[in-house]
PDB file of C-alpha atoms and ligand atoms in Angstrom:
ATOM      1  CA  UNK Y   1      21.571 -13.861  85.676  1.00  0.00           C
ATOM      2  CA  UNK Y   2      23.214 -10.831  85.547  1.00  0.00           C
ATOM      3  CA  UNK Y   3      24.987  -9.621  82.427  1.00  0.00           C
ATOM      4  CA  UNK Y   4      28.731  -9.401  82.864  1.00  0.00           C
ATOM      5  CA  UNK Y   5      31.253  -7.083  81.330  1.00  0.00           C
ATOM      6  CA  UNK Y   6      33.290 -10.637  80.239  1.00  0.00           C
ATOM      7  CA  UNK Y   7      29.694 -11.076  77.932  1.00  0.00           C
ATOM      8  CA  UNK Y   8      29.360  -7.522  76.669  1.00  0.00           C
ATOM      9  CA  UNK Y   9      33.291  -8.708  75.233  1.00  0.00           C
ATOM     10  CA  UNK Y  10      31.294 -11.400  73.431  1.00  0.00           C
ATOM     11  CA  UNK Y  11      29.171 -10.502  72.269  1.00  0.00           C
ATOM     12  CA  UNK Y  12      31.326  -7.781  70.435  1.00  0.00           C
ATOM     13  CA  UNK Y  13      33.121 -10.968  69.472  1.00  0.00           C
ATOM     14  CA  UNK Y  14      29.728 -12.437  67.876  1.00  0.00           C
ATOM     15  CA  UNK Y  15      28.931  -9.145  66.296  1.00  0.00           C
ATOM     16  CA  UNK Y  16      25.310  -9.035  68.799  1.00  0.00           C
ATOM     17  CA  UNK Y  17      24.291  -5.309  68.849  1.00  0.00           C
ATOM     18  CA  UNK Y  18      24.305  -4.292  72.040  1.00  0.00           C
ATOM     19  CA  UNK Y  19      21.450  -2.354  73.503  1.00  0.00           C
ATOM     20  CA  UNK Y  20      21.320   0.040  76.374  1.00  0.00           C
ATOM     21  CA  UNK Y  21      19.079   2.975  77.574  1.00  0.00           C
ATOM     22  CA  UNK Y  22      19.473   5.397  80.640  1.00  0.00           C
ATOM     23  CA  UNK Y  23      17.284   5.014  83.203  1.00  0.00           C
ATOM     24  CA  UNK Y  24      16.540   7.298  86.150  1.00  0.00           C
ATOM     25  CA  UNK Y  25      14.166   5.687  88.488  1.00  0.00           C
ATOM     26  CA  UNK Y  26      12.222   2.326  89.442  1.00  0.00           C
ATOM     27  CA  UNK Y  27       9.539   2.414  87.272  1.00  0.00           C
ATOM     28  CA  UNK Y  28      11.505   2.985  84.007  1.00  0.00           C
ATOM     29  CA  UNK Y  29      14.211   0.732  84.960  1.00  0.00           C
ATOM     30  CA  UNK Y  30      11.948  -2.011  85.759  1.00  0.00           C
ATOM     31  CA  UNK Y  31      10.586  -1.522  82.350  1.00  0.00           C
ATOM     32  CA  UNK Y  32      13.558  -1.347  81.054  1.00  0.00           C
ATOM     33  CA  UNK Y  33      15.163  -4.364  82.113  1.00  0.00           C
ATOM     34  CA  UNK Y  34      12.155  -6.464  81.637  1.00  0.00           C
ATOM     35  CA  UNK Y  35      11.954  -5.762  78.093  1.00  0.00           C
ATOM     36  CA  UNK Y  36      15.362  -6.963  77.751  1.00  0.00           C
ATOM     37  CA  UNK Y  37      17.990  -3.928  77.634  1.00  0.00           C
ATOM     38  CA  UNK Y  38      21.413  -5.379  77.710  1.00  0.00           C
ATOM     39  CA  UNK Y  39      23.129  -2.277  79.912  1.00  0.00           C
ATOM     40  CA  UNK Y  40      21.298   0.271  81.751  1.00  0.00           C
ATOM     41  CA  UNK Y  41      23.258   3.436  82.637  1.00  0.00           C
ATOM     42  CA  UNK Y  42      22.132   5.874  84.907  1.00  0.00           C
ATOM     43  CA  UNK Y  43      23.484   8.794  83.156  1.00  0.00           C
ATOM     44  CA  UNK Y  44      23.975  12.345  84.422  1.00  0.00           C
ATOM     45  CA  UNK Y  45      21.521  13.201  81.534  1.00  0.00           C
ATOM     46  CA  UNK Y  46      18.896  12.915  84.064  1.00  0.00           C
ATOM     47  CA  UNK Y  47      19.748  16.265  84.604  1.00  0.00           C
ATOM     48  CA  UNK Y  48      17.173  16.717  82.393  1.00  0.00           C
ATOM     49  CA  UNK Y  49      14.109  15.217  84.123  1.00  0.00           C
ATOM     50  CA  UNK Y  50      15.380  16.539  87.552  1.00  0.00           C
ATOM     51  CA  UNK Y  51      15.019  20.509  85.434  1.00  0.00           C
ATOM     52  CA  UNK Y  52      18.493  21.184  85.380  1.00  0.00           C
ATOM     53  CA  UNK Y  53      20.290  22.903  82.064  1.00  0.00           C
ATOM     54  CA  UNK Y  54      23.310  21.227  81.665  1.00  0.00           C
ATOM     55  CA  UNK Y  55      24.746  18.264  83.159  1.00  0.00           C
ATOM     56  CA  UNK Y  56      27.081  20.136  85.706  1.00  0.00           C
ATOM     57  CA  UNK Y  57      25.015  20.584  88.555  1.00  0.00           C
ATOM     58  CA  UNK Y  58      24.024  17.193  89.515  1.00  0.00           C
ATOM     59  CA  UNK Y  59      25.592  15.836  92.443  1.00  0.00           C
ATOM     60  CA  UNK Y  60      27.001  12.988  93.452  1.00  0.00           C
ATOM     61  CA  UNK Y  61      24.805  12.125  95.769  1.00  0.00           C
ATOM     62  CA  UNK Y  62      21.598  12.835  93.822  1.00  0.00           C
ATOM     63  CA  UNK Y  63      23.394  10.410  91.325  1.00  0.00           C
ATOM     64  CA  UNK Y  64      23.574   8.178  94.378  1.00  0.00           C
ATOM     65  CA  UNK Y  65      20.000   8.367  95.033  1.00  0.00           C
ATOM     66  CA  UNK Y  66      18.759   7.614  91.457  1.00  0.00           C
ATOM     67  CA  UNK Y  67      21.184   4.837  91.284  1.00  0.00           C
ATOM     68  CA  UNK Y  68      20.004   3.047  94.567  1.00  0.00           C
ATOM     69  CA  UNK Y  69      16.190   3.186  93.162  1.00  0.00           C
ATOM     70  CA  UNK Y  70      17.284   2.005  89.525  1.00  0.00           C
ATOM     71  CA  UNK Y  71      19.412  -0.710  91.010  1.00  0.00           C
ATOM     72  CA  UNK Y  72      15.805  -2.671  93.193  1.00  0.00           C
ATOM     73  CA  UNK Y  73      14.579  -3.055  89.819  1.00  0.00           C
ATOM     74  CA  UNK Y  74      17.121  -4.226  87.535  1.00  0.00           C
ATOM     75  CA  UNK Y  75      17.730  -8.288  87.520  1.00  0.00           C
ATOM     76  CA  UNK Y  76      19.519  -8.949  84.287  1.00  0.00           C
ATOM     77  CA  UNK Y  77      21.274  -5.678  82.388  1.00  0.00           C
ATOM     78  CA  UNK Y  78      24.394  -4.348  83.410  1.00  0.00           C
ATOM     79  CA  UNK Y  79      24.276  -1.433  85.343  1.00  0.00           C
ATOM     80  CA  UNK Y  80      26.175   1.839  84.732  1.00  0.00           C
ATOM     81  CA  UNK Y  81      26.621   4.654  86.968  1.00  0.00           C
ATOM     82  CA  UNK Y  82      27.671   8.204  85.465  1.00  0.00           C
ATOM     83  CA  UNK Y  83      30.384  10.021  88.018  1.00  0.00           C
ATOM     84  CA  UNK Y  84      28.858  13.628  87.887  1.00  0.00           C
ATOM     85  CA  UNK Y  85      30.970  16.539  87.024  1.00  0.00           C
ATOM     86  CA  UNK Y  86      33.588  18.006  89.746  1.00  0.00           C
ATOM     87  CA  UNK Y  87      33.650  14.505  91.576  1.00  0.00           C
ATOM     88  CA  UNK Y  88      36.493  12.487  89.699  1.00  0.00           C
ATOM     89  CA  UNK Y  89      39.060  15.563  89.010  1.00  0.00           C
ATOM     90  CA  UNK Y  90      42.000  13.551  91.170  1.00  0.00           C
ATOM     91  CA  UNK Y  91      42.753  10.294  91.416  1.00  0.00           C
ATOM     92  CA  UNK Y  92      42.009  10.143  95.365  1.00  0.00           C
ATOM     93  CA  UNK Y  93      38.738  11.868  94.653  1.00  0.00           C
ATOM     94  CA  UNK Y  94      37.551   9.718  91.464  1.00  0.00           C
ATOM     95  CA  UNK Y  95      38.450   6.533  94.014  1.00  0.00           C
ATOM     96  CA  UNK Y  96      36.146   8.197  96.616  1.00  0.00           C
ATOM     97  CA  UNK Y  97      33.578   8.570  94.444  1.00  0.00           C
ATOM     98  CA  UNK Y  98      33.782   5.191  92.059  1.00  0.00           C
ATOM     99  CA  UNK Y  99      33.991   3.071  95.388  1.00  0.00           C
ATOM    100  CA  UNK Y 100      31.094   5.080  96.807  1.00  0.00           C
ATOM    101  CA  UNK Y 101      28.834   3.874  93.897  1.00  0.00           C
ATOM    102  CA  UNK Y 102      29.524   0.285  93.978  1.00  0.00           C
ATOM    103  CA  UNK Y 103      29.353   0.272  97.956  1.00  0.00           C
ATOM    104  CA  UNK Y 104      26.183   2.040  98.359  1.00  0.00           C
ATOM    105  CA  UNK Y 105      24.668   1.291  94.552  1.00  0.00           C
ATOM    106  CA  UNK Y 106      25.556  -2.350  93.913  1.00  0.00           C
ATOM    107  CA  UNK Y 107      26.099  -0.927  90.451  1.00  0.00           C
ATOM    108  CA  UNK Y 108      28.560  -2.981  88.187  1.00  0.00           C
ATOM    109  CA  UNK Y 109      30.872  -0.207  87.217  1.00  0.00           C
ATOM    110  CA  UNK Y 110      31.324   3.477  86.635  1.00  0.00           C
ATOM    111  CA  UNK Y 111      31.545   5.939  83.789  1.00  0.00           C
ATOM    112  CA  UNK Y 112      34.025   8.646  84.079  1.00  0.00           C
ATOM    113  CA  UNK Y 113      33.980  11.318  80.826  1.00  0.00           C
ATOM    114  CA  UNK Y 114      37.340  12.135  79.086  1.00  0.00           C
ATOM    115  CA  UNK Y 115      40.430  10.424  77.844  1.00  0.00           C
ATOM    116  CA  UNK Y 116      42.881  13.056  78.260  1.00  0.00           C
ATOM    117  CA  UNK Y 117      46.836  11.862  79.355  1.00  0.00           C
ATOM    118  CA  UNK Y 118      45.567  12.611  83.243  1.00  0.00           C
ATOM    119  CA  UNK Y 119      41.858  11.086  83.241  1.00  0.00           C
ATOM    120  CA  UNK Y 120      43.814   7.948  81.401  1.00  0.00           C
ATOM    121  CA  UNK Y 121      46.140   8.066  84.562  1.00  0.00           C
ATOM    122  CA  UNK Y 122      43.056   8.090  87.001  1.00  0.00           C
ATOM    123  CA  UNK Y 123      40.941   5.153  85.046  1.00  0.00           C
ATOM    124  CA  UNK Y 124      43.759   3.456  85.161  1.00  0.00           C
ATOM    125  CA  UNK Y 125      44.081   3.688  89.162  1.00  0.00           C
ATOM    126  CA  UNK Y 126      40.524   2.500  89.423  1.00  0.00           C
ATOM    127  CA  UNK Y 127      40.640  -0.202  87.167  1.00  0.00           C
ATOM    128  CA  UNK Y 128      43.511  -1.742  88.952  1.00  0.00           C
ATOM    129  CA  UNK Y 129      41.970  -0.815  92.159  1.00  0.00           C
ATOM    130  CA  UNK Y 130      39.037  -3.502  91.094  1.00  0.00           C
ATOM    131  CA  UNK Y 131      36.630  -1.153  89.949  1.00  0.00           C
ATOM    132  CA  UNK Y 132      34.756  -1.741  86.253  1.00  0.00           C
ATOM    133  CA  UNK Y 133      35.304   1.721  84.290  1.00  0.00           C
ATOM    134  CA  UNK Y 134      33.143   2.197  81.177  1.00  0.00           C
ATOM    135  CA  UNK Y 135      34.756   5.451  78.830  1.00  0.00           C
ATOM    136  CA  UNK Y 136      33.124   7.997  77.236  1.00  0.00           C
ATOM    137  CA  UNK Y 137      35.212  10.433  74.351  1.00  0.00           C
ATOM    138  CA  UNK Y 138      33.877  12.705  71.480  1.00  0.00           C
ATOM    139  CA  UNK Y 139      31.639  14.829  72.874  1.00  0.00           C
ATOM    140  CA  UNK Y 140      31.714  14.983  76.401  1.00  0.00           C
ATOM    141  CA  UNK Y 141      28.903  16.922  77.843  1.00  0.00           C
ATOM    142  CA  UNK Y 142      30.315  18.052  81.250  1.00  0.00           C
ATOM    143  CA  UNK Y 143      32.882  19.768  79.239  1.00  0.00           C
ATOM    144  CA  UNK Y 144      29.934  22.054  77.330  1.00  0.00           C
ATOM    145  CA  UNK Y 145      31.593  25.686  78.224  1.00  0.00           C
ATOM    146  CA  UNK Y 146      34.483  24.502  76.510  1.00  0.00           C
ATOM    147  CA  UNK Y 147      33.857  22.598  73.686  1.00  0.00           C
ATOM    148  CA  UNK Y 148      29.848  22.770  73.102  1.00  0.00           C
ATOM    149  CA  UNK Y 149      27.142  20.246  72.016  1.00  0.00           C
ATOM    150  CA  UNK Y 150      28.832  20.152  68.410  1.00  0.00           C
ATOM    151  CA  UNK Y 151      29.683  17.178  66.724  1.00  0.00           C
ATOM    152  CA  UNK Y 152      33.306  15.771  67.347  1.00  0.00           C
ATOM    153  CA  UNK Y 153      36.248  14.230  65.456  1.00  0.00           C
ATOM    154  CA  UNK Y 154      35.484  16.407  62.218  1.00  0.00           C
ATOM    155  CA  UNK Y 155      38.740  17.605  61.604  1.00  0.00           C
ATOM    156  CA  UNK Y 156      41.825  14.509  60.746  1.00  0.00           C
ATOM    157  CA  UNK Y 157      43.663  15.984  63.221  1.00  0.00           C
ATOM    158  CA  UNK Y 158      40.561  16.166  66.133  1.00  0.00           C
ATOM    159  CA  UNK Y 159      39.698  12.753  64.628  1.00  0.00           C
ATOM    160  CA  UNK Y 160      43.326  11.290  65.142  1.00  0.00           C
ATOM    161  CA  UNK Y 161      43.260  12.907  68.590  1.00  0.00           C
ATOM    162  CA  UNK Y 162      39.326  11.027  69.633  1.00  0.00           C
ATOM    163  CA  UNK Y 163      41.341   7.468  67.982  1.00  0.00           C
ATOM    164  CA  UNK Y 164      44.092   7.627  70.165  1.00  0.00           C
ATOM    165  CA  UNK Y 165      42.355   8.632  73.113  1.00  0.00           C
ATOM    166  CA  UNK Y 166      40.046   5.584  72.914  1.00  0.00           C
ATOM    167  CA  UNK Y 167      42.994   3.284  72.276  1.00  0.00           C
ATOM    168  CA  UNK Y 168      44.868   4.967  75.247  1.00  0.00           C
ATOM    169  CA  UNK Y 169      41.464   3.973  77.381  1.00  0.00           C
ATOM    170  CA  UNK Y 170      41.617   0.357  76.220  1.00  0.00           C
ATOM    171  CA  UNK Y 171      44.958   0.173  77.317  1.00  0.00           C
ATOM    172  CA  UNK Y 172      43.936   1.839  80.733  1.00  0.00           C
ATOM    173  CA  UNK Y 173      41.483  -1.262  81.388  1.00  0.00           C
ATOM    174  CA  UNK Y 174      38.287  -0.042  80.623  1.00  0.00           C
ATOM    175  CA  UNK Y 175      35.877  -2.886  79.341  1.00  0.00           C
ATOM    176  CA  UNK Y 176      33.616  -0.503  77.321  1.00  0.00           C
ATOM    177  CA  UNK Y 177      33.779   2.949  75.728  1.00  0.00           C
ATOM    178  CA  UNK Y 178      30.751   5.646  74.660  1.00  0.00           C
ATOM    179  CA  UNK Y 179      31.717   7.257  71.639  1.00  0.00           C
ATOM    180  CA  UNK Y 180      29.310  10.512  71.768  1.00  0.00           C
ATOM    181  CA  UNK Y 181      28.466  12.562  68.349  1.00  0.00           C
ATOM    182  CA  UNK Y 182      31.333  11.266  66.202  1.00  0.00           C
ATOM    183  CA  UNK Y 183      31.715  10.887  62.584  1.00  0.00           C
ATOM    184  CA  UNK Y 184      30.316   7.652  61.353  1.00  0.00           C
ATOM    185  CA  UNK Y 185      33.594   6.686  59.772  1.00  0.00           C
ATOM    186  CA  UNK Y 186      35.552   8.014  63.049  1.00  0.00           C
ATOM    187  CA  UNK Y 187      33.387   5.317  64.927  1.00  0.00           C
ATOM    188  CA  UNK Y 188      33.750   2.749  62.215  1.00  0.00           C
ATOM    189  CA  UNK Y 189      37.408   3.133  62.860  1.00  0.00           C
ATOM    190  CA  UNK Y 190      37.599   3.197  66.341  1.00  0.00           C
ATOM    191  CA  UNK Y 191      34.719  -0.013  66.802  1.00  0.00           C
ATOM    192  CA  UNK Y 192      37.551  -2.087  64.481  1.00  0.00           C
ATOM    193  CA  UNK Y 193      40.639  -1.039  66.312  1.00  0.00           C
ATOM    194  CA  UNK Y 194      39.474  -1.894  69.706  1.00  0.00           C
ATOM    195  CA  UNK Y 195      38.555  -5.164  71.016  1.00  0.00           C
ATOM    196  CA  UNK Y 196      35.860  -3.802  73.899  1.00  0.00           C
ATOM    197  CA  UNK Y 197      32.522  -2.668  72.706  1.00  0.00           C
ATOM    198  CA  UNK Y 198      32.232   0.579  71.653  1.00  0.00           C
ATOM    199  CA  UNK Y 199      28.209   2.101  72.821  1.00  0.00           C
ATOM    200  CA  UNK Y 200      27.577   4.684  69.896  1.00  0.00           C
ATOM    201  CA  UNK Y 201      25.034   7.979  70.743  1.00  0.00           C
ATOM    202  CA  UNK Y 202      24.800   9.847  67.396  1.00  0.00           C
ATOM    203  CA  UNK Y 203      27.933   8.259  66.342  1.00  0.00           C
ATOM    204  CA  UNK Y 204      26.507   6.163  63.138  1.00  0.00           C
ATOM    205  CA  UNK Y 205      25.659   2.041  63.085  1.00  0.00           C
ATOM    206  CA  UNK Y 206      29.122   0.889  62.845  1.00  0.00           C
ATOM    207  CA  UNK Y 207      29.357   1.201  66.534  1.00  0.00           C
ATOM    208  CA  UNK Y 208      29.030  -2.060  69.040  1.00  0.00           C
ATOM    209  CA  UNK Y 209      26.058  -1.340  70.451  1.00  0.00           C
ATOM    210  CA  UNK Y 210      23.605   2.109  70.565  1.00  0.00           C
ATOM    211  CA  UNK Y 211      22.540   4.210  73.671  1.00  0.00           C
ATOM    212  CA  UNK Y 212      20.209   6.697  73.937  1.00  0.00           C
ATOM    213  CA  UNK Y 213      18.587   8.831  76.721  1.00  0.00           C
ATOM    214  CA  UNK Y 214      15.513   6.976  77.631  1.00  0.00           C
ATOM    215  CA  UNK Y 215      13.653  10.633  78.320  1.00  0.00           C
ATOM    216  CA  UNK Y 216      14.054  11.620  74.435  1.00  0.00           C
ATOM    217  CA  UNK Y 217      13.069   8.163  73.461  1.00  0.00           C
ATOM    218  CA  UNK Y 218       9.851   8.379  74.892  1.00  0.00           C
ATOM    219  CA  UNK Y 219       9.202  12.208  74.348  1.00  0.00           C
ATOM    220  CA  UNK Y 220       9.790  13.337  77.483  1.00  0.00           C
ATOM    221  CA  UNK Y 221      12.435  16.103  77.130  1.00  0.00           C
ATOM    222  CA  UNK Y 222      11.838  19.707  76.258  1.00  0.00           C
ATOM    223  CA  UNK Y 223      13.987  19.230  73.496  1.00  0.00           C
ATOM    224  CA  UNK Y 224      16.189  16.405  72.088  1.00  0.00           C
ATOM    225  CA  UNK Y 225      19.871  16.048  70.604  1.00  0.00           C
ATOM    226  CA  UNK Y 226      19.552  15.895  66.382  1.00  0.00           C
ATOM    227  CA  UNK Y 227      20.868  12.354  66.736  1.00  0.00           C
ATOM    228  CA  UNK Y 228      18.364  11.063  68.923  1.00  0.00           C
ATOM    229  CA  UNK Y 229      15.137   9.566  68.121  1.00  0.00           C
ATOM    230  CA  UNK Y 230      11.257   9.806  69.488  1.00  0.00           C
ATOM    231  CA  UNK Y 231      10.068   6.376  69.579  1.00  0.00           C
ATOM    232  CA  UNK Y 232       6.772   7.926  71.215  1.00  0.00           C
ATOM    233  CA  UNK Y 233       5.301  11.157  72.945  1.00  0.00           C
ATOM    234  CA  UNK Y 234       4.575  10.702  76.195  1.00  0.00           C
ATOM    235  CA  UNK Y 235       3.878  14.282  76.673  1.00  0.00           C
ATOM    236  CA  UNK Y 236       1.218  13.743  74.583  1.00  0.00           C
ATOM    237  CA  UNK Y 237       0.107  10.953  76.305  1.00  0.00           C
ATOM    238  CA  UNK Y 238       0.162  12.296  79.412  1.00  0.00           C
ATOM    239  CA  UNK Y 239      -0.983  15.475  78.872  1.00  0.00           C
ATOM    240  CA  UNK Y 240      -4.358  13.792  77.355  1.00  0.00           C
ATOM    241  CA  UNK Y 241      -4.799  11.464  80.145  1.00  0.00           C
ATOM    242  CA  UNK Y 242      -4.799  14.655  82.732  1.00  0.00           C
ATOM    243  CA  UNK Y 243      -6.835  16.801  80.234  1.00  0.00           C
ATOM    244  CA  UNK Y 244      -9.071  13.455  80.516  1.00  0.00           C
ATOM    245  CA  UNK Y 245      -9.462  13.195  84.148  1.00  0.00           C
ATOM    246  CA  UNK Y 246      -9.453  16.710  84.806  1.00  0.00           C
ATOM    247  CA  UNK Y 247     -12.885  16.961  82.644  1.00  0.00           C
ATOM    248  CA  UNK Y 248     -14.285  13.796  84.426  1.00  0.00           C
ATOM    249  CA  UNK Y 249     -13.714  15.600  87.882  1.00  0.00           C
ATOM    250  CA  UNK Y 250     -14.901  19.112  86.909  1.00  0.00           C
ATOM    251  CA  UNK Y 251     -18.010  17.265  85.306  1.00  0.00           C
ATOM    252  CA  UNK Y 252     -18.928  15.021  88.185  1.00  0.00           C
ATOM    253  CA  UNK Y 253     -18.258  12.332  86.172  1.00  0.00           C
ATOM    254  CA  UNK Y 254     -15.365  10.597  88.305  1.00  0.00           C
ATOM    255  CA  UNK Y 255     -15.748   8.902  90.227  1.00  0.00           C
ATOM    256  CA  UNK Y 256     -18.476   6.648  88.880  1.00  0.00           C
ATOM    257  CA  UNK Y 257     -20.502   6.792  91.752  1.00  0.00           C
TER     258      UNK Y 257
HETATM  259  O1  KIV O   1      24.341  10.679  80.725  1.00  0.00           O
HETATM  260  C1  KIV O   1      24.098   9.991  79.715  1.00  0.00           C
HETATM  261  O2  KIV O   1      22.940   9.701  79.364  1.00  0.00           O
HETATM  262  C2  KIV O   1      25.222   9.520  78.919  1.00  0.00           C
HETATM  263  C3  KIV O   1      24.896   8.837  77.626  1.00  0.00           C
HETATM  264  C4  KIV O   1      24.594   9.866  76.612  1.00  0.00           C
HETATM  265  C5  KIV O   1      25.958   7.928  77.186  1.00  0.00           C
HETATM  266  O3  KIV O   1      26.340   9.714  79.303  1.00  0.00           O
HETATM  267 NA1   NA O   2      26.520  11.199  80.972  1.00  0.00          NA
END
């Protein structure tokens, strides 16, 4: 059975950590979801494995893509789709888009960055349009050239601004709500105002549930965020198992016979 936004409620409710990873393909999301991962998001960070810089190139259609190969292997998380950048600036346009996901994904909802008086106005649209809308304030990566990678909400007056913003989204409909690269206490405050999950990423353990991009988990990225964490290297890995079979072929000694 498929996990439903009415359970990610609960299990706020029960206090059960909620645990979710990005996923950009089959393969990982098969993995993924078999080893029990409560929501997988394709995230616009796969920006990242596709080569790009920043998030704001990826289209909507390459999200499209991804998402249509992530969704054949997931049976039981809840699936996320990121709206990329320049595709959910208008209300007309972000309906476009969100409806385009769940048609042509059979994704569960979408997750539209921002939670400024206008982007509230839009989520709110979709939401009573029928369409599941998961937040995502603090810091907002398609917004780089404006505000940076830094670390949100450090000022009272930035961190009164991220609060009300995520109350503001709440009200809007959404059932969930990223809090990216926050203060811990920010997040603590947030997590106990709110009853929807929040999904902390560098934003301390006080948060509903964690996310992380699956490509700095396993070691995959160039470089990761300072909040992230390496579980393993696959680079490693990988690089030794092609250093491997490239000696076995230059020595004759692969195949076996
Ligand atoms: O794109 C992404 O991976 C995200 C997470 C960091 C929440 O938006
Ligand atoms: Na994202």
């Amino acid at each position: 059975m498929r996990v439903t936004t009415q359970q990610l409620i609960q299990w706020k409710q029960q206090k059960r950590s909620i645990v979710a990873l990005t996923a950009w393909d089959y393969a990982i999301a098969q993995i993924l979801d078999a080893a029990g991962v409560d929501l997988i998001l394709v995230g616009d960070s796969m920006s990242v494995v596709l080569g790009y810089e920043t998030t704001l190139p990826i289209t909507l259609d390459e999200m499209l893509y991804h998402a249509k190969a992530v969704r054949r292997a997931v049976k039981r998380a809840f699936l996320v789709v990121d709206l990329p950048f320049g595709t959910y600036q208008d209300i007309q346009q972000a309906m476009n888009s969100a409806v385009r996901v769940l048609k042509e994904t059979g994704a569960q909802a979408v997750k539209l960055e921002g939670g400024y008086p206008a982007m509230i106005e839009t989520i709110a649209r979709l939401v009573q349009a029928g369409i599941p809308v998961m937040g995502h304030v603090g810091l907002t990566p398609q917004s780089i050239h404006q505000i940076g990678l830094r670390q949100q909400g450090k000022t009272q007056e930035d961190s009164e601004r991220i609060l009300n913003q995520a109350i503001a989204l709440e009200q809007a409909g959404v059932f969930a709500i990223v809090l990216e690269h926050i203060t811990a206490d920010l997040a603590m405050q947030i997590t106990q105002k709110l009853s929807i999950p929040t999904i902390g990423i560098g934003a301390g353990v006080h948060c509903d549930g964690q996310v992380l991009v699956t490509s700095d988990v396993l070691g995959l990225s160039e470089k990761q965020p300072p909040f992230a964490k390496v579980y393993t290297n696959l680079r490693e890995t990988i690089n030794k198992a092609v250093q491997d079979y490239s000696v076995e072929v230059r020595e004759k000694k692969f195949p076996h016979n």
